[in-house]
Amino acid sequence: MSVHVFMGMSLPQEEAMKVLPAIYHPPIRRGDIPQLPEDVTLVGIIDGVFLSESSVGHREILTLIKKGITVVGGGSMGALRAMELEDAGMIGVGRIFKMYRDGVIEGDDEVALVFDPDDLTALSEPLVNMRHFLAEAVRRGVIGQEEADMIIAEMKSLYYPRRSYHELLKSASKIVDEVTLLALKKMLDSESFDLKRMDALEVLNTLKRLHHSSGKGRKKPI
C-alpha cells in the first residue's frame, strides 16, 4: 500500500514530508504514471510539466482510476486535470480547482510558471497567485475591484514567464495612486499570497485522511 505524490515548485519536499511521509516525484509529465509500482493505492498530482514538454495525459489518469486507485489533484496541473476528469472520478481539492470548475479561470497559463530545473525554484509568478493577492487587497479595501481587474488584465496579457510581482506593481503604478501603490507593496513585503502552496497542502492533507481511513485496523507503511 503506497502513496505517491507528483510535486515540485508549489511546496518544498521537506515541508511536504512533515505533512505526509509519502513517495515524492518531480512534476508529472506524460509517461510517468505507467512507471508507478503495482502496490500504489493513492496518487496525488500537484505540479506538472506544461507547454514545453508533453503534459500528463487524461488516459493515463483514467487508467489509474479504472484500476480502483484514488487520484487527488489540486494546486497546479493537478487542479486542471481534476476539473477535466471530475466526472470520471478524479478528486479535486483547493481553491484553484474550484476556480477552474466554476469557470472563474481557464487555460493552463493561469498556473504555469518557469522554474530552475536543478532546484525547482520558481522564476516567475503564477497568475492565480496574483489573483489571490489582488482579491485580498480588494477585500481589505486597499484597491477597488475595477482597478484590480485592470491590473489582472495587464498581467494576463504578458507571456507567463514574464509575470512577476515586480511587473504587477509596475502596471499598478499606471492605474492607482501612490498611496494605494505603497499599500500594495506593504502587503507583498509583509505577507505571502501563495495560493498554489495553500492548495498543495490541501492535497497532502486530503491524501493523509484517505490513507488513514483506508488503513484503519492495518499496520502497513506508506
mmCIF file of C-alpha atoms in Angstrom:
data_model
loop_
_atom_site.group_PDB
_atom_site.id
_atom_site.type_symbol
_atom_site.label_atom_id
_atom_site.label_comp_id
_atom_site.label_asym_id
_atom_site.label_seq_id
_atom_site.Cartn_x
_atom_site.Cartn_y
_atom_site.Cartn_z
ATOM 1 C CA MET A 1 0.000 0.000 0.000
ATOM 2 C CA SER A 2 1.816 3.134 -1.166
ATOM 3 C CA VAL A 3 1.079 6.818 -1.623
ATOM 4 C CA HIS A 4 2.787 8.669 -4.470
ATOM 5 C CA VAL A 5 2.766 12.439 -4.995
ATOM 6 C CA PHE A 6 3.913 14.429 -8.029
ATOM 7 C CA MET A 7 5.064 17.820 -6.807
ATOM 8 C CA GLY A 8 7.721 20.416 -7.453
ATOM 9 C CA MET A 9 7.504 24.183 -7.220
ATOM 10 C CA SER A 10 4.349 24.515 -5.132
ATOM 11 C CA LEU A 11 5.852 23.234 -1.881
ATOM 12 C CA PRO A 12 9.333 22.203 -0.656
ATOM 13 C CA GLN A 13 9.574 18.429 -0.246
ATOM 14 C CA GLU A 14 10.956 18.790 3.281
ATOM 15 C CA GLU A 15 7.804 20.619 4.323
ATOM 16 C CA ALA A 16 5.595 18.160 2.468
ATOM 17 C CA MET A 17 7.169 15.183 4.243
ATOM 18 C CA LYS A 18 6.169 16.657 7.601
ATOM 19 C CA VAL A 19 2.540 16.619 6.477
ATOM 20 C CA LEU A 20 2.559 13.322 4.582
ATOM 21 C CA PRO A 21 5.530 10.904 4.549
ATOM 22 C CA ALA A 22 4.798 9.642 1.034
ATOM 23 C CA ILE A 23 6.917 8.839 -2.021
ATOM 24 C CA TYR A 24 7.521 12.117 -3.860
ATOM 25 C CA HIS A 25 8.224 12.534 -7.554
ATOM 26 C CA PRO A 26 9.138 15.607 -9.659
ATOM 27 C CA PRO A 27 6.371 17.448 -11.552
ATOM 28 C CA ILE A 28 4.362 14.913 -13.528
ATOM 29 C CA ARG A 29 4.776 14.502 -17.259
ATOM 30 C CA ARG A 30 3.451 12.107 -19.877
ATOM 31 C CA GLY A 31 4.771 8.598 -19.284
ATOM 32 C CA ASP A 32 5.288 8.883 -15.516
ATOM 33 C CA ILE A 33 2.084 7.112 -14.464
ATOM 34 C CA PRO A 34 2.888 3.778 -16.180
ATOM 35 C CA GLN A 35 6.129 3.722 -14.159
ATOM 36 C CA LEU A 36 4.324 3.655 -10.802
ATOM 37 C CA PRO A 37 4.638 0.399 -8.809
ATOM 38 C CA GLU A 38 1.852 -2.163 -8.662
ATOM 39 C CA ASP A 39 1.180 -1.542 -4.957
ATOM 40 C CA VAL A 40 0.200 2.118 -5.432
ATOM 41 C CA THR A 41 -3.138 2.910 -3.782
ATOM 42 C CA LEU A 42 -3.234 6.712 -3.657
ATOM 43 C CA VAL A 43 -1.827 9.224 -6.137
ATOM 44 C CA GLY A 44 -1.595 12.973 -5.633
ATOM 45 C CA ILE A 45 -0.995 15.281 -8.585
ATOM 46 C CA ILE A 46 0.033 18.823 -7.703
ATOM 47 C CA ASP A 47 2.660 20.094 -10.140
ATOM 48 C CA GLY A 48 3.179 19.038 -13.729
ATOM 49 C CA VAL A 49 5.027 19.962 -16.877
ATOM 50 C CA PHE A 50 3.227 22.466 -19.144
ATOM 51 C CA LEU A 51 3.754 23.601 -22.709
ATOM 52 C CA SER A 52 7.466 22.887 -23.145
ATOM 53 C CA GLU A 53 7.094 19.107 -22.783
ATOM 54 C CA SER A 54 4.231 16.659 -23.080
ATOM 55 C CA SER A 55 1.912 17.042 -20.103
ATOM 56 C CA VAL A 56 0.287 14.078 -18.376
ATOM 57 C CA GLY A 57 -2.498 12.616 -20.486
ATOM 58 C CA HIS A 58 -6.096 12.149 -19.447
ATOM 59 C CA ARG A 59 -5.998 8.477 -20.435
ATOM 60 C CA GLU A 60 -3.056 7.847 -18.114
ATOM 61 C CA ILE A 61 -5.013 9.174 -15.145
ATOM 62 C CA LEU A 62 -8.149 7.310 -16.218
ATOM 63 C CA THR A 63 -6.143 4.074 -16.274
ATOM 64 C CA LEU A 64 -5.381 4.548 -12.569
ATOM 65 C CA ILE A 65 -8.991 5.352 -11.715
ATOM 66 C CA LYS A 66 -10.257 2.279 -13.599
ATOM 67 C CA LYS A 67 -7.891 0.145 -11.505
ATOM 68 C CA GLY A 68 -9.541 1.484 -8.356
ATOM 69 C CA ILE A 69 -6.643 3.769 -7.451
ATOM 70 C CA THR A 70 -7.706 7.065 -5.896
ATOM 71 C CA VAL A 71 -6.266 10.130 -7.633
ATOM 72 C CA VAL A 72 -6.365 13.536 -5.925
ATOM 73 C CA GLY A 73 -5.438 16.741 -7.739
ATOM 74 C CA GLY A 74 -5.025 20.383 -6.833
ATOM 75 C CA GLY A 75 -2.701 23.358 -6.847
ATOM 76 C CA SER A 76 -1.479 23.408 -10.431
ATOM 77 C CA MET A 77 -1.618 20.736 -13.149
ATOM 78 C CA GLY A 78 -3.499 18.638 -10.593
ATOM 79 C CA ALA A 79 -6.261 21.235 -10.329
ATOM 80 C CA LEU A 80 -6.625 21.467 -14.104
ATOM 81 C CA ARG A 81 -6.766 17.705 -14.655
ATOM 82 C CA ALA A 82 -9.130 17.241 -11.690
ATOM 83 C CA MET A 83 -11.550 19.746 -13.206
ATOM 84 C CA GLU A 84 -11.416 17.925 -16.546
ATOM 85 C CA LEU A 85 -11.781 14.446 -15.007
ATOM 86 C CA GLU A 86 -14.038 15.109 -12.017
ATOM 87 C CA ASP A 87 -16.953 13.253 -13.619
ATOM 88 C CA ALA A 88 -14.652 10.273 -14.220
ATOM 89 C CA GLY A 89 -13.763 10.018 -10.543
ATOM 90 C CA MET A 90 -10.683 12.177 -10.006
ATOM 91 C CA ILE A 91 -10.919 14.119 -6.742
ATOM 92 C CA GLY A 92 -10.232 17.846 -6.955
ATOM 93 C CA VAL A 93 -9.432 19.982 -3.917
ATOM 94 C CA GLY A 94 -8.429 23.556 -3.218
ATOM 95 C CA ARG A 95 -9.445 26.993 -4.390
ATOM 96 C CA ILE A 96 -7.654 26.788 -7.736
ATOM 97 C CA PHE A 97 -9.560 23.622 -8.620
ATOM 98 C CA LYS A 98 -12.823 25.369 -7.712
ATOM 99 C CA MET A 99 -11.863 28.398 -9.818
ATOM 100 C CA TYR A 100 -11.345 26.143 -12.835
ATOM 101 C CA ARG A 101 -14.512 24.158 -12.146
ATOM 102 C CA ASP A 102 -16.641 27.285 -11.715
ATOM 103 C CA GLY A 103 -15.272 28.979 -14.832
ATOM 104 C CA VAL A 104 -13.559 31.808 -12.942
ATOM 105 C CA ILE A 105 -10.331 30.930 -14.740
ATOM 106 C CA GLU A 106 -9.486 28.817 -17.771
ATOM 107 C CA GLY A 107 -6.318 27.835 -19.556
ATOM 108 C CA ASP A 108 -3.124 26.328 -18.193
ATOM 109 C CA ASP A 109 -1.301 29.664 -18.258
ATOM 110 C CA GLU A 110 -3.134 30.601 -15.035
ATOM 111 C CA VAL A 111 -0.947 28.204 -13.049
ATOM 112 C CA ALA A 112 2.078 27.934 -15.341
ATOM 113 C CA LEU A 113 5.469 29.316 -14.370
ATOM 114 C CA VAL A 114 9.126 28.933 -15.263
ATOM 115 C CA PHE A 115 11.493 27.308 -12.809
ATOM 116 C CA ASP A 116 15.099 26.294 -12.277
ATOM 117 C CA PRO A 117 15.303 22.620 -13.332
ATOM 118 C CA ASP A 118 18.076 21.939 -10.814
ATOM 119 C CA ASP A 119 16.358 23.009 -7.602
ATOM 120 C CA LEU A 120 12.773 23.679 -8.835
ATOM 121 C CA THR A 121 12.927 27.307 -7.664
ATOM 122 C CA ALA A 122 10.149 29.376 -9.241
ATOM 123 C CA LEU A 123 11.443 32.087 -11.586
ATOM 124 C CA SER A 124 8.080 33.692 -12.350
ATOM 125 C CA GLU A 125 4.776 34.186 -10.525
ATOM 126 C CA PRO A 126 1.636 32.195 -11.401
ATOM 127 C CA LEU A 127 -1.334 34.344 -12.354
ATOM 128 C CA VAL A 128 -3.566 32.558 -9.824
ATOM 129 C CA ASN A 129 -1.341 33.827 -7.010
ATOM 130 C CA MET A 130 -1.663 37.371 -8.334
ATOM 131 C CA ARG A 131 -5.437 36.983 -8.488
ATOM 132 C CA HIS A 132 -5.430 35.825 -4.875
ATOM 133 C CA PHE A 133 -3.266 38.774 -3.807
ATOM 134 C CA LEU A 134 -5.446 41.362 -5.537
ATOM 135 C CA ALA A 135 -8.658 39.733 -4.306
ATOM 136 C CA GLU A 136 -7.353 40.078 -0.766
ATOM 137 C CA ALA A 137 -6.370 43.699 -1.446
ATOM 138 C CA VAL A 138 -9.928 44.371 -2.641
ATOM 139 C CA ARG A 139 -11.386 42.629 0.413
ATOM 140 C CA ARG A 140 -9.296 44.852 2.697
ATOM 141 C CA GLY A 141 -10.317 47.995 0.863
ATOM 142 C CA VAL A 142 -6.786 48.705 -0.352
ATOM 143 C CA ILE A 143 -7.833 48.769 -4.002
ATOM 144 C CA GLY A 144 -11.091 48.831 -5.949
ATOM 145 C CA GLN A 145 -12.378 45.863 -7.933
ATOM 146 C CA GLU A 146 -12.227 47.751 -11.224
ATOM 147 C CA GLU A 147 -8.591 48.672 -10.624
ATOM 148 C CA ALA A 148 -7.749 45.093 -9.654
ATOM 149 C CA ASP A 149 -9.402 43.794 -12.821
ATOM 150 C CA MET A 150 -7.351 46.214 -14.913
ATOM 151 C CA ILE A 151 -4.110 45.024 -13.315
ATOM 152 C CA ILE A 152 -5.041 41.372 -13.845
ATOM 153 C CA ALA A 153 -5.816 42.112 -17.493
ATOM 154 C CA GLU A 154 -2.326 43.603 -17.843
ATOM 155 C CA MET A 155 -0.740 40.518 -16.242
ATOM 156 C CA LYS A 156 -2.853 38.181 -18.366
ATOM 157 C CA SER A 157 -1.554 39.895 -21.496
ATOM 158 C CA LEU A 158 2.051 39.097 -20.533
ATOM 159 C CA TYR A 159 3.598 35.806 -21.625
ATOM 160 C CA TYR A 160 3.649 33.691 -18.461
ATOM 161 C CA PRO A 161 7.477 33.595 -17.992
ATOM 162 C CA ARG A 162 7.426 37.406 -17.674
ATOM 163 C CA ARG A 163 4.834 37.531 -14.906
ATOM 164 C CA SER A 164 6.180 38.715 -11.573
ATOM 165 C CA TYR A 165 5.128 40.948 -8.709
ATOM 166 C CA HIS A 166 7.639 43.484 -9.994
ATOM 167 C CA GLU A 167 5.682 43.628 -13.255
ATOM 168 C CA LEU A 168 2.400 43.730 -11.334
ATOM 169 C CA LEU A 169 3.499 46.758 -9.326
ATOM 170 C CA LYS A 170 4.807 48.427 -12.473
ATOM 171 C CA SER A 171 1.386 48.001 -14.080
ATOM 172 C CA ALA A 172 -0.353 49.112 -10.890
ATOM 173 C CA SER A 173 1.680 52.341 -10.853
ATOM 174 C CA LYS A 174 -0.097 53.366 -14.068
ATOM 175 C CA ILE A 175 -3.542 52.599 -12.647
ATOM 176 C CA VAL A 176 -3.613 53.512 -8.936
ATOM 177 C CA ASP A 177 -2.403 56.478 -6.913
ATOM 178 C CA GLU A 178 0.855 56.477 -4.941
ATOM 179 C CA VAL A 179 -0.819 55.787 -1.589
ATOM 180 C CA THR A 180 -2.528 52.687 -2.965
ATOM 181 C CA LEU A 181 0.670 51.537 -4.637
ATOM 182 C CA LEU A 182 2.581 51.805 -1.359
ATOM 183 C CA ALA A 183 -0.163 49.851 0.405
ATOM 184 C CA LEU A 184 0.110 47.074 -2.176
ATOM 185 C CA LYS A 185 3.890 46.979 -1.761
ATOM 186 C CA LYS A 186 3.487 46.768 2.014
ATOM 187 C CA MET A 187 1.160 43.785 1.666
ATOM 188 C CA LEU A 188 3.640 41.959 -0.550
ATOM 189 C CA ASP A 189 6.562 42.756 1.742
ATOM 190 C CA SER A 190 4.840 41.549 4.892
ATOM 191 C CA GLU A 191 2.744 38.557 3.782
ATOM 192 C CA SER A 192 2.650 35.567 1.469
ATOM 193 C CA PHE A 193 -0.152 35.157 -1.053
ATOM 194 C CA ASP A 194 0.913 31.793 -2.422
ATOM 195 C CA LEU A 195 -2.377 30.147 -3.317
ATOM 196 C CA LYS A 196 -0.637 27.241 -5.038
ATOM 197 C CA ARG A 197 1.187 26.417 -1.804
ATOM 198 C CA MET A 198 -2.061 26.519 0.182
ATOM 199 C CA ASP A 199 -3.740 24.166 -2.263
ATOM 200 C CA ALA A 200 -0.733 21.829 -2.321
ATOM 201 C CA LEU A 201 -1.079 21.455 1.443
ATOM 202 C CA GLU A 202 -4.773 20.702 0.999
ATOM 203 C CA VAL A 203 -3.929 17.914 -1.454
ATOM 204 C CA LEU A 204 -1.500 16.396 1.049
ATOM 205 C CA ASN A 205 -3.945 16.636 3.935
ATOM 206 C CA THR A 206 -6.663 15.039 1.799
ATOM 207 C CA LEU A 207 -4.335 12.159 0.903
ATOM 208 C CA LYS A 208 -3.418 11.804 4.564
ATOM 209 C CA ARG A 209 -7.079 11.495 5.576
ATOM 210 C CA LEU A 210 -7.797 8.997 2.797
ATOM 211 C CA HIS A 211 -4.761 6.910 3.691
ATOM 212 C CA HIS A 212 -5.673 6.942 7.368
ATOM 213 C CA SER A 213 -9.267 5.894 6.705
ATOM 214 C CA SER A 214 -8.270 3.113 4.296
ATOM 215 C CA GLY A 215 -5.617 1.799 6.663
ATOM 216 C CA LYS A 216 -7.675 1.556 9.854
ATOM 217 C CA GLY A 217 -7.040 -1.714 11.570
ATOM 218 C CA ARG A 218 -3.959 -2.421 9.443
ATOM 219 C CA LYS A 219 -0.364 -1.605 10.243
ATOM 220 C CA LYS A 220 1.112 -1.011 6.841
ATOM 221 C CA PRO A 221 3.702 1.636 5.961
ATOM 222 C CA ILE A 222 3.080 4.254 3.315
#
